[in-house]
Coordinates of C-alpha atoms and ligand atoms in Angstrom, one line a residue:
X1416 CA -14.7 3.9 11.4
X1417 CA -13.9 0.8 10.5
X1418 CA -15.1 -1.1 7.3
X1419 CA -14.5 -4.6 7.2
X1420 CA -14.8 -7.4 4.5
X1421 CA -18.5 -8.5 6.0
X1422 CA -19.3 -4.4 6.3
X1423 CA -19.4 -3.9 2.4
X1424 CA -20.5 -6.9 0.9
X1425 CA -19.5 -8.6 -2.8
X1426 CA -22.8 -8.3 -3.6
X1427 CA -23.1 -4.6 -2.2
X1428 CA -20.0 -4.0 -4.6
X1429 CA -21.1 -5.0 -7.5
X1430 CA -23.9 -3.3 -6.8
X1431 CA -22.5 -0.5 -6.5
X1432 CA -20.5 -0.8 -9.8
X1433 CA -24.1 -1.0 -11.2
X1434 CA -24.9 1.8 -9.9
X1435 CA -22.1 3.9 -11.3
X1436 CA -22.5 3.2 -14.7
X1437 CA -20.5 0.1 -15.0
X1438 CA -23.9 -1.8 -15.4
X1439 CA -22.6 -4.0 -18.2
X1440 CA -22.9 -7.1 -16.0
X1441 CA -20.4 -6.5 -13.6
X1442 CA -21.0 -10.0 -12.1
X1443 CA -20.1 -11.8 -15.7
X1444 CA -17.2 -9.3 -16.4
X1445 CA -15.5 -10.1 -13.1
X1446 CA -16.9 -14.1 -12.9
X1447 CA -18.0 -15.7 -9.7
X1448 CA -16.0 -15.3 -6.3
X1449 CA -14.9 -19.0 -6.7
X1450 CA -13.7 -19.0 -10.6
X1451 CA -11.4 -15.9 -9.5
X1452 CA -9.6 -17.5 -6.4
X1453 CA -9.0 -20.4 -8.3
X1454 CA -6.0 -19.9 -11.2
X1455 CA -8.2 -19.7 -14.7
X1456 CA -7.1 -22.7 -16.9
X1457 CA -5.8 -20.0 -19.7
X1458 CA -2.3 -20.7 -17.8
X1459 CA -0.7 -22.3 -20.1
X1460 CA 3.7 -23.6 -20.1
X1461 CA 3.7 -20.4 -23.4
X1462 CA 1.8 -17.9 -21.2
X1463 CA 1.6 -18.6 -17.7
X1464 CA 0.2 -16.7 -14.7
X1465 CA 1.8 -15.0 -11.8
X1466 CA -0.3 -15.6 -8.5
X1467 CA -2.4 -12.5 -7.3
X1468 CA -2.5 -13.4 -3.7
X1469 CA 0.4 -13.5 -1.3
X1470 CA 2.1 -11.4 1.3
X1471 CA 3.6 -9.1 -0.8
X1472 CA 2.2 -7.7 -4.2
X1473 CA 3.0 -9.2 -7.4
X1474 CA 4.9 -7.2 -10.0
X1475 CA 7.8 -6.0 -7.7
X1476 CA 9.7 -9.4 -7.0
X1477 CA 8.5 -10.6 -10.3
X1478 CA 11.0 -11.5 -12.9
X1479 CA 10.6 -8.4 -14.7
X1480 CA 7.9 -9.0 -17.9
X1481 CA 8.9 -7.6 -21.5
X1482 CA 6.2 -4.8 -21.2
X1483 CA 4.5 -1.8 -19.3
X1484 CA 1.4 -0.3 -19.0
X1485 CA 1.2 2.1 -16.1
X1486 CA -1.6 4.2 -15.4
X1487 CA -2.5 6.8 -12.5
X1488 CA -5.8 7.7 -11.2
X1489 CA -7.7 10.1 -9.0
X1490 CA -10.5 9.5 -7.1
X1491 CA -13.1 11.2 -7.9
X1492 CA -15.6 11.3 -5.1
X1493 CA -15.6 12.7 -1.6
X1494 CA -17.1 9.2 0.1
X1495 CA -14.5 6.7 1.6
X1496 CA -17.7 4.2 0.9
X1497 CA -17.2 4.6 -2.6
X1498 CA -13.3 4.6 -2.4
X1499 CA -13.5 1.4 -0.6
X1500 CA -16.2 -0.4 -3.3
X1501 CA -14.0 0.7 -6.0
X1502 CA -11.1 -1.4 -4.0
X1503 CA -12.9 -4.2 -3.8
X1504 CA -13.5 -4.5 -6.8
X1505 CA -10.3 -3.4 -8.7
X1506 CA -9.4 -6.7 -6.0
X1507 CA -11.6 -8.9 -7.3
X1508 CA -11.0 -7.9 -11.1
X1509 CA -7.0 -7.8 -10.7
X1510 CA -7.4 -11.7 -9.1
X1511 CA -9.6 -12.9 -12.1
X1512 CA -7.2 -10.2 -14.7
X1513 CA -3.7 -12.3 -13.2
X1514 CA -5.3 -15.7 -13.9
X1515 CA -5.8 -15.0 -17.4
X1516 CA -10.0 -14.0 -17.2
X1517 CA -11.7 -12.5 -17.6
X1518 CA -13.2 -15.0 -19.8
X1519 CA -16.4 -14.6 -21.3
X1520 CA -17.2 -16.8 -24.2
X1521 CA -20.3 -16.8 -26.0
X1522 CA -21.9 -15.1 -22.7
X1523 CA -22.4 -11.6 -24.4
X1524 CA -25.4 -10.1 -24.8
X1525 CA -26.1 -8.6 -28.3
X1526 CA -28.8 -6.1 -26.7
X1527 CA -26.1 -4.6 -24.3
X1528 CA -22.7 -2.7 -24.1
X1529 CA -20.0 -5.7 -24.5
X1530 CA -18.9 -5.9 -20.7
X1531 CA -15.6 -7.6 -21.5
X1532 CA -13.6 -4.9 -24.2
X1533 CA -12.6 -8.5 -25.6
X1534 CA -8.7 -7.3 -27.0
X1535 CA -7.1 -9.9 -24.9
X1536 CA -9.6 -13.0 -25.2
X1537 CA -7.1 -15.8 -26.3
X1538 CA -3.6 -13.8 -25.5
X1539 CA -3.6 -16.1 -21.7
X1540 CA -2.1 -14.7 -18.5
X1541 CA 1.1 -13.3 -20.2
X1542 CA 2.5 -13.0 -16.9
X1543 CA 0.6 -10.4 -15.9
X1544 CA 1.0 -8.9 -12.3
X1545 CA -0.6 -5.9 -11.6
X1546 CA 0.9 -3.7 -9.1
X1547 CA -1.1 -0.8 -7.0
X1548 CA -0.1 2.0 -5.2
X1549 CA -1.7 4.9 -3.2
X1550 CA -0.2 8.6 -3.8
X1551 CA 0.3 11.0 -1.1
X1552 CA -2.9 13.5 -2.2
X1553 CA -5.2 10.3 -1.3
X1554 CA -4.1 10.8 2.5
X1555 CA -4.6 14.7 1.7
X1556 CA -4.7 17.4 -1.1
X1557 CA -5.4 21.0 -0.7
X1558 CA -5.7 20.6 2.6
X1559 CA -8.6 18.3 2.9
X1560 CA -9.0 15.3 4.6
X1561 CA -11.6 13.9 2.0
X1562 CA -11.5 10.1 3.0
X1563 CA -10.4 10.3 7.0
X1564 CA -7.1 9.0 6.1
X1565 CA -4.1 12.0 7.0
X1566 CA -3.5 10.6 10.2
X1567 CA -2.4 7.2 8.6
X1568 CA -0.3 8.6 5.8
X1569 CA 3.3 7.2 6.1
X1570 CA 5.9 9.9 6.7
X1571 CA 7.8 8.5 3.5
X1572 CA 5.0 9.1 1.3
X1573 CA 5.4 12.8 0.5
X1574 CA 5.4 14.2 -3.2
X1575 CA 9.6 14.0 -4.0
X1576 CA 11.4 17.6 -3.1
X1577 CA 12.1 19.3 -6.3
X1578 CA 15.6 17.7 -8.0
X1579 CA 18.1 19.6 -9.8
X1580 CA 18.0 19.7 -13.3
X1581 CA 14.5 18.4 -13.9
X1582 CA 11.6 19.6 -16.0
X1583 CA 8.4 18.5 -14.4
X1584 CA 5.1 17.9 -16.6
X1585 CA 2.4 18.3 -13.7
X1586 CA 0.4 16.7 -16.3
X1587 CA 2.4 13.4 -16.4
X1588 CA 3.1 13.6 -12.2
X1589 CA 1.6 12.2 -9.4
X1590 CA -1.8 11.1 -8.6
X1591 CA -4.2 9.5 -5.8
X1592 CA -3.5 5.9 -7.3
X1593 CA -1.5 3.9 -9.6
X1594 CA -1.9 0.7 -11.3
X1595 CA 1.7 -0.6 -12.7
X1596 CA 0.6 -3.4 -15.5
X1597 CA 3.4 -5.7 -16.4
X1598 CA 2.9 -8.2 -18.8
X1599 CA 4.7 -10.2 -21.7
X1600 CA 2.7 -9.2 -23.9
X1601 CA 1.7 -5.7 -24.9
X1602 CA -1.8 -6.0 -25.2
X1603 CA -2.7 -8.1 -22.2
X1604 CA -1.2 -5.3 -20.0
X1605 CA -3.1 -2.3 -21.7
X1606 CA -6.1 -5.0 -21.6
X1607 CA -5.7 -5.1 -17.7
X1608 CA -6.1 -0.8 -17.2
X1609 CA -8.5 -0.7 -19.9
X1610 CA -10.6 -3.1 -17.8
X1611 CA -10.0 -1.6 -14.3
X1612 CA -10.4 1.8 -15.8
X1613 CA -14.2 0.5 -16.8
X1614 CA -14.5 -1.3 -13.2
X1615 CA -14.1 1.7 -11.6
X1616 CA -15.7 4.4 -13.8
X1617 CA -17.3 7.3 -12.3
X1618 CA -15.0 6.9 -8.9
X1619 CA -11.5 6.4 -10.1
X1620 CA -10.5 9.0 -12.9
X1621 CA -7.1 8.2 -15.1
X1622 CA -4.9 10.9 -14.6
X1623 CA -2.1 10.1 -17.1
X1624 CA -0.5 6.9 -18.3
X1625 CA 2.9 5.6 -19.7
X1626 CA 3.3 2.8 -22.2
X1627 CA 6.9 0.9 -21.6
X1628 CA 8.5 -1.6 -24.0
X1629 CA 11.4 -3.7 -23.5
X1630 CA 12.7 -4.0 -19.7
X1631 CA 15.6 -2.3 -18.9
X1632 CA 16.6 -4.2 -15.8
X1633 CA 16.8 -7.7 -14.3
X1634 CA 15.3 -8.8 -11.3
X1635 CA 15.9 -12.2 -11.5
X1636 CA 19.0 -14.3 -11.3
X1637 CA 17.5 -16.4 -14.0
X1638 CA 17.2 -13.3 -16.4
X1639 CA 19.8 -12.0 -18.6
X1640 CA 20.4 -8.4 -18.8
X1641 CA 18.6 -6.3 -21.6
X1642 CA 20.1 -3.2 -23.0
X1643 CA 18.1 0.1 -23.0
X1644 CA 18.1 3.0 -25.5
X1645 CA 21.6 4.1 -25.2
X1646 CA 22.7 0.5 -26.0
X1647 CA 23.9 -0.2 -22.2
X1648 CA 23.3 -3.7 -20.6
X1649 CA 20.8 -2.1 -17.8
X1650 CA 19.9 -3.9 -14.3
X1651 CA 23.4 -5.5 -14.0
X1652 CA 24.2 -4.7 -10.2
X1653 CA 20.3 -4.6 -9.3
X1654 CA 18.8 -6.3 -6.6
X1655 CA 17.4 -10.1 -7.6
X1656 CA 14.4 -11.4 -6.1
X1657 CA 16.5 -14.2 -4.8
X1658 CA 18.8 -11.9 -2.7
X1659 CA 16.2 -12.5 0.2
X1660 CA 18.1 -10.9 2.8
X1661 CA 18.5 -7.7 0.6
X1662 CA 14.7 -7.8 -0.4
X1663 CA 13.7 -7.3 3.7
X1664 CA 17.0 -4.8 4.2
X1665 CA 16.1 -2.3 1.0
X1666 CA 12.7 -3.5 -0.7
X1667 CA 10.0 -4.6 1.5
X1668 CA 8.6 -2.3 4.3
X1669 CA 9.4 -3.6 7.8
X1670 CA 7.3 -3.8 11.2
X1671 CA 8.4 -0.6 12.9
X1672 CA 9.2 1.6 9.5
X1673 CA 6.4 3.4 9.8
X1674 CA 2.4 2.6 10.3
X1675 CA 1.7 -1.2 9.9
X1676 CA -0.6 -0.8 7.4
X1677 CA 2.3 -0.9 4.9
X1678 CA 4.6 -3.7 6.1
X1679 CA 5.0 -5.8 3.7
X1680 CA 4.4 -2.9 1.4
X1681 CA 7.3 -1.1 -1.1
X1682 CA 7.7 2.4 -2.4
X1683 CA 7.8 2.9 -5.7
X1684 CA 9.2 6.0 -7.2
X1685 CA 8.8 6.6 -10.8
X1686 CA 10.8 9.1 -13.2
X1687 CA 9.9 9.8 -16.9
X1688 CA 13.5 10.1 -18.1
X1689 CA 14.0 11.7 -21.9
X1690 CA 17.1 10.6 -23.2
X1691 CA 18.7 13.8 -25.5
X1692 CA 19.8 11.7 -28.5
X1693 CA 20.9 14.5 -30.6
X1694 CA 23.8 14.8 -27.7
X1695 CA 24.1 11.3 -27.2
X1696 CA 24.8 9.6 -31.0
X1697 CA 27.4 12.5 -31.4
X1698 CA 29.0 11.8 -28.6
X1699 CA 32.3 9.3 -29.1
X1700 CA 32.0 5.8 -27.9
X1701 CA 34.7 6.4 -24.8
X1702 CA 33.0 9.5 -24.1
X1703 CA 29.5 7.3 -24.1
X1704 CA 31.4 4.6 -21.8
X1705 CA 32.7 7.2 -19.6
X1706 CA 29.2 8.4 -19.1
X1707 CA 28.1 5.5 -17.4
X1708 CA 31.4 3.9 -16.8
X1709 CA 31.0 0.9 -18.3
X1710 CA 32.3 -0.9 -21.4
X1711 CA 29.1 -0.4 -24.0
X1712 CA 29.5 -4.5 -25.5
X1713 CA 30.4 -6.2 -22.8
X1714 CA 29.1 -4.3 -19.9
X1715 CA 31.7 -4.8 -17.8
X1716 CA 32.8 -1.8 -15.7
X1717 CA 35.7 0.2 -16.6
X1718 CA 39.2 -1.6 -15.9
X1719 CA 37.0 -5.2 -15.8
X1720 CA 36.7 -7.4 -18.2
X1721 CA 33.6 -9.4 -17.8
X1722 CA 30.0 -7.7 -17.0
X1723 CA 29.4 -9.1 -13.0
X1724 CA 33.3 -8.0 -12.5
X1725 CA 33.5 -5.3 -9.3
X1726 CA 33.2 -1.9 -9.6
X1727 CA 36.8 -0.2 -9.0
X1728 CA 36.3 3.4 -7.7
X1729 CA 40.0 3.5 -6.8
X1730 CA 42.5 2.6 -9.7
X1731 CA 43.9 5.3 -11.8
X1732 CA 46.2 5.1 -14.9
X1733 CA 48.2 8.0 -15.9
X1734 CA 46.9 10.2 -12.8
X1735 CA 43.0 9.7 -13.8
X1736 CA 40.2 7.5 -12.1
X1737 CA 39.5 4.2 -14.8
X1738 CA 35.9 5.1 -14.1
X1739 CA 35.8 8.3 -14.2
X1740 CA 34.5 10.6 -10.3
X1741 CA 31.1 11.9 -12.2
X1742 CA 29.8 8.5 -14.0
X1743 CA 26.6 7.1 -13.8
X1744 CA 27.7 3.8 -11.8
X1745 CA 30.3 5.6 -9.3
X1746 CA 27.5 8.3 -8.6
X1747 CA 24.6 5.7 -8.3
X1748 CA 26.6 2.6 -6.4
X1749 CA 26.1 1.7 -3.0
X1750 CA 30.0 2.1 -1.6
X1751 CA 29.3 6.3 -2.2
X1752 CA 25.5 5.9 -1.1
X1753 CA 25.7 5.1 2.5
X1754 CA 25.7 1.5 1.2
X1755 CA 22.0 1.8 0.1
X1756 CA 20.6 0.6 -2.9
X1757 CA 17.2 0.0 -4.8
X1758 CA 15.5 -2.7 -6.7
X1759 CA 15.2 -0.7 -10.4
X1760 CA 12.3 -2.0 -12.6
X1761 CA 12.1 0.6 -15.5
X1762 CA 10.7 0.0 -19.3
X1763 CA 12.1 2.3 -22.5
X1764 CA 9.4 4.4 -23.8
X1765 CA 9.0 6.1 -26.7
X1766 CA 6.3 8.8 -28.1
X1767 CA 6.7 9.7 -31.4
X1768 CA 8.4 12.8 -32.8
X1769 CA 8.6 15.8 -30.9
X1770 CA 7.0 19.0 -33.3
X1771 CA 9.1 21.6 -34.2
X1772 CA 12.7 19.9 -33.5
X1773 CA 11.7 17.0 -35.5
X1774 CA 13.9 15.2 -32.0
X1775 CA 12.5 11.4 -31.4
X1776 CA 10.7 11.9 -27.6
X1777 CA 12.0 8.4 -26.1
X1778 CA 14.1 7.3 -23.2
X1779 CA 13.5 5.5 -20.0
X1780 CA 10.5 5.1 -18.0
X1781 CA 12.2 4.9 -14.3
X1782 CA 10.4 2.7 -11.6
X1783 CA 12.9 1.9 -8.6
X1784 CA 10.9 0.3 -5.3
X1785 CA 12.4 0.6 -1.9
X1786 CA 12.0 0.4 1.9
X1787 CA 12.3 4.4 2.0
X1788 CA 12.5 7.0 -0.4
X1789 CA 13.9 9.3 2.5
X1790 CA 17.1 6.8 2.4
X1791 CA 17.3 5.0 -0.8
X1792 CA 16.0 6.8 -3.9
X1793 CA 16.2 11.0 -3.1
X1794 CA 20.2 10.8 -1.6
X1795 CA 21.1 8.8 -4.6
X1796 CA 19.0 10.9 -7.1
X1797 CA 20.1 14.0 -5.6
X1798 CA 24.0 12.8 -5.4
X1799 CA 23.2 12.0 -9.7
X1800 CA 21.5 15.5 -10.4
X1801 CA 24.4 17.1 -8.8
X1802 CA 27.3 15.9 -11.0
X1803 CA 25.9 12.9 -13.3
X1804 CA 27.8 12.7 -16.4
X1805 CA 24.4 11.6 -17.5
X1806 CA 22.8 14.4 -17.0
X1807 CA 24.3 15.8 -20.1
X1808 CA 22.1 13.1 -22.3
X1809 CA 19.0 13.5 -20.3
X1810 CA 15.9 14.9 -18.9
X1811 CA 13.5 14.5 -16.0
X1812 CA 10.1 15.2 -17.3
X1813 CA 7.9 13.8 -14.6
X1814 CA 7.8 11.8 -11.3
X1815 CA 5.6 10.5 -8.7
X1816 CA 5.3 8.3 -5.5
X1817 CA 3.0 5.9 -4.5
X1818 CA 3.0 3.3 -1.2
X1819 CA 2.2 0.0 -2.6
X1820 CA 0.6 -2.0 0.1
X1821 CA 1.7 -5.7 1.2
X1822 CA -0.4 -8.5 -1.1
X1823 CA -3.7 -9.5 -0.7
X1824 CA -5.1 -12.6 0.8
X1825 CA -7.9 -14.5 -0.6
X1826 CA -10.9 -12.5 1.4
X1827 CA -9.4 -9.1 2.1
X1828 CA -9.3 -6.1 -0.6
X1829 CA -6.2 -4.1 -1.9
X1830 CA -4.7 -1.9 1.2
X1831 CA -8.0 -3.3 3.3
X1832 CA -5.1 -2.6 6.4
X1833 CA -5.3 1.3 5.6
X1834 CA -9.1 1.3 6.4
X1835 CA -9.4 -0.6 9.6
X1836 CA -8.7 1.0 12.6
Ligands
HEM704 C1 17.8 7.4 -18.6 C2 18.2 7.5 -17.3 C3 19.0 6.1 -17.1 C4 20.2 5.2 -17.3 C5 20.0 5.4 -19.1 C6 20.7 4.7 -16.9 C7 21.3 3.5 -17.1 C8 21.8 2.9 -16.1 C9 22.9 1.9 -16.6 C10 23.5 1.5 -18.3 C11 23.3 1.2 -15.7 C12 25.1 0.3 -15.8 C13 24.4 -1.4 -15.4 C14 23.7 -1.6 -14.1 O1 24.6 -1.5 -12.8 O2 22.8 -1.7 -14.0 C15 23.3 2.0 -14.5 C16 23.2 1.2 -13.0 C17 22.7 2.1 -11.8 N1 22.1 3.2 -12.3 FE1 21.0 4.0 -13.9 N2 20.9 4.8 -15.5 C18 18.9 6.1 -15.3 C19 19.1 6.3 -14.5 C20 19.2 5.8 -12.9 C21 18.3 7.1 -11.8 C22 17.7 8.6 -12.1 C23 18.6 6.3 -10.8 C24 18.3 6.3 -9.4 C25 18.2 7.3 -8.7 C26 19.6 5.2 -11.0 C27 20.2 4.3 -10.7 C28 21.2 3.1 -10.7 C29 22.2 2.6 -9.9 C30 21.6 2.3 -8.2 C31 22.9 1.5 -10.2 C32 23.8 0.4 -10.2 C33 24.7 1.2 -9.8 C34 26.1 0.0 -9.1 O3 25.5 -0.4 -7.9 O4 26.7 -0.4 -9.6 N3 19.7 5.3 -12.5 N4 22.3 3.0 -15.1

């Protein structure tokens, strides 16, 4: 069965929204089709807009913003048309949100619940990007192929295999769909997910979410390297958007890699990694540097003097490797991983204090984009799980993988090619 754009018109989608309890003036909420196609005047030099439409989804090659709100959703219906309708509403809303809308001004009606929750009014686009992904369970779950999609599932899209040393919480893992909202203002990111949840209310049900602050990577040459919560510069050896051939080789799914609906997309792996601060904070500076394999202050590799010096994995001093055999950067580097690289785009997180132990529950919400989890994240993480010195200081508590389809062209909806014959 083929559902083309002409099959489900925008009007039908909006009628659907109303019927699903989103009957709060979806037309005004989402703006007119013309409005969403045009960048909003809300974009200012202080709060610029990142284009929503394009050959790749934004939020992957986009220079990493400062804040994250990540949410996973499950689909509450078995009806394929309802799934498509909700994706169409998400597309319209995402285009509008990215441009700095929706803006309702004084169009709110006193007699109705406000269509626009309002918490981002006046904040501008703040470089908001919305990156959407499909989880393995959308294609098949518990032996059920609810949406006739199982034969379209890429081989790459499988729940990650169990990995040594992890202690996963199912309630923080997986999901039929995900939204990665990134912005330079945390309230803009929150608002976007809040609004998307409302727009798809009754069809997409929030499953888990994660707030992130402080990017832990640079994804563009223009960005300085930030520090993670362990105090180390993070993202030095990351793929940068300007490296066009690395983006094709390691990030964007290429023609022939699998089903054509994923060409131009990328696979997102998310892992919540708790930092065991009681152990880490009691480790000497030298010990911390040997765990990572870099100098804490400058970010230079051990044995080097400047941040961007190349890793020297062979030099020994007093019969010992200068970058220890179990140092994180050694075991994660392409030199020992068959040349493979990933694009890291994670954020720090903090979830307050753990009841009982009084320990701070904080760490890294690791996000990586790649062309092939089977060739990239999984083998790298297997190597790290086996002997990374960082394992004494961290615990992986959640795991998810999503297939992020290519970008949306005007007139299409998100992931449309997945639903075409
Ligand atoms: C809490 C967990 C983690 C922390 C604190 C952490 C921290 C760091 C730091 C400080 C660096 C050196 C600077 C840089 O090049 O970015 C680094 C490099 C790297 N990390 Fe992690 N990391 C963590 C987990 C992971 C995981 C789970 C993976 C992937 C499976 C990973 C993959 C990499 C890679 C590929 C590099 C670059 C290695 C190179 O080519 O030199 N990291 N990490």
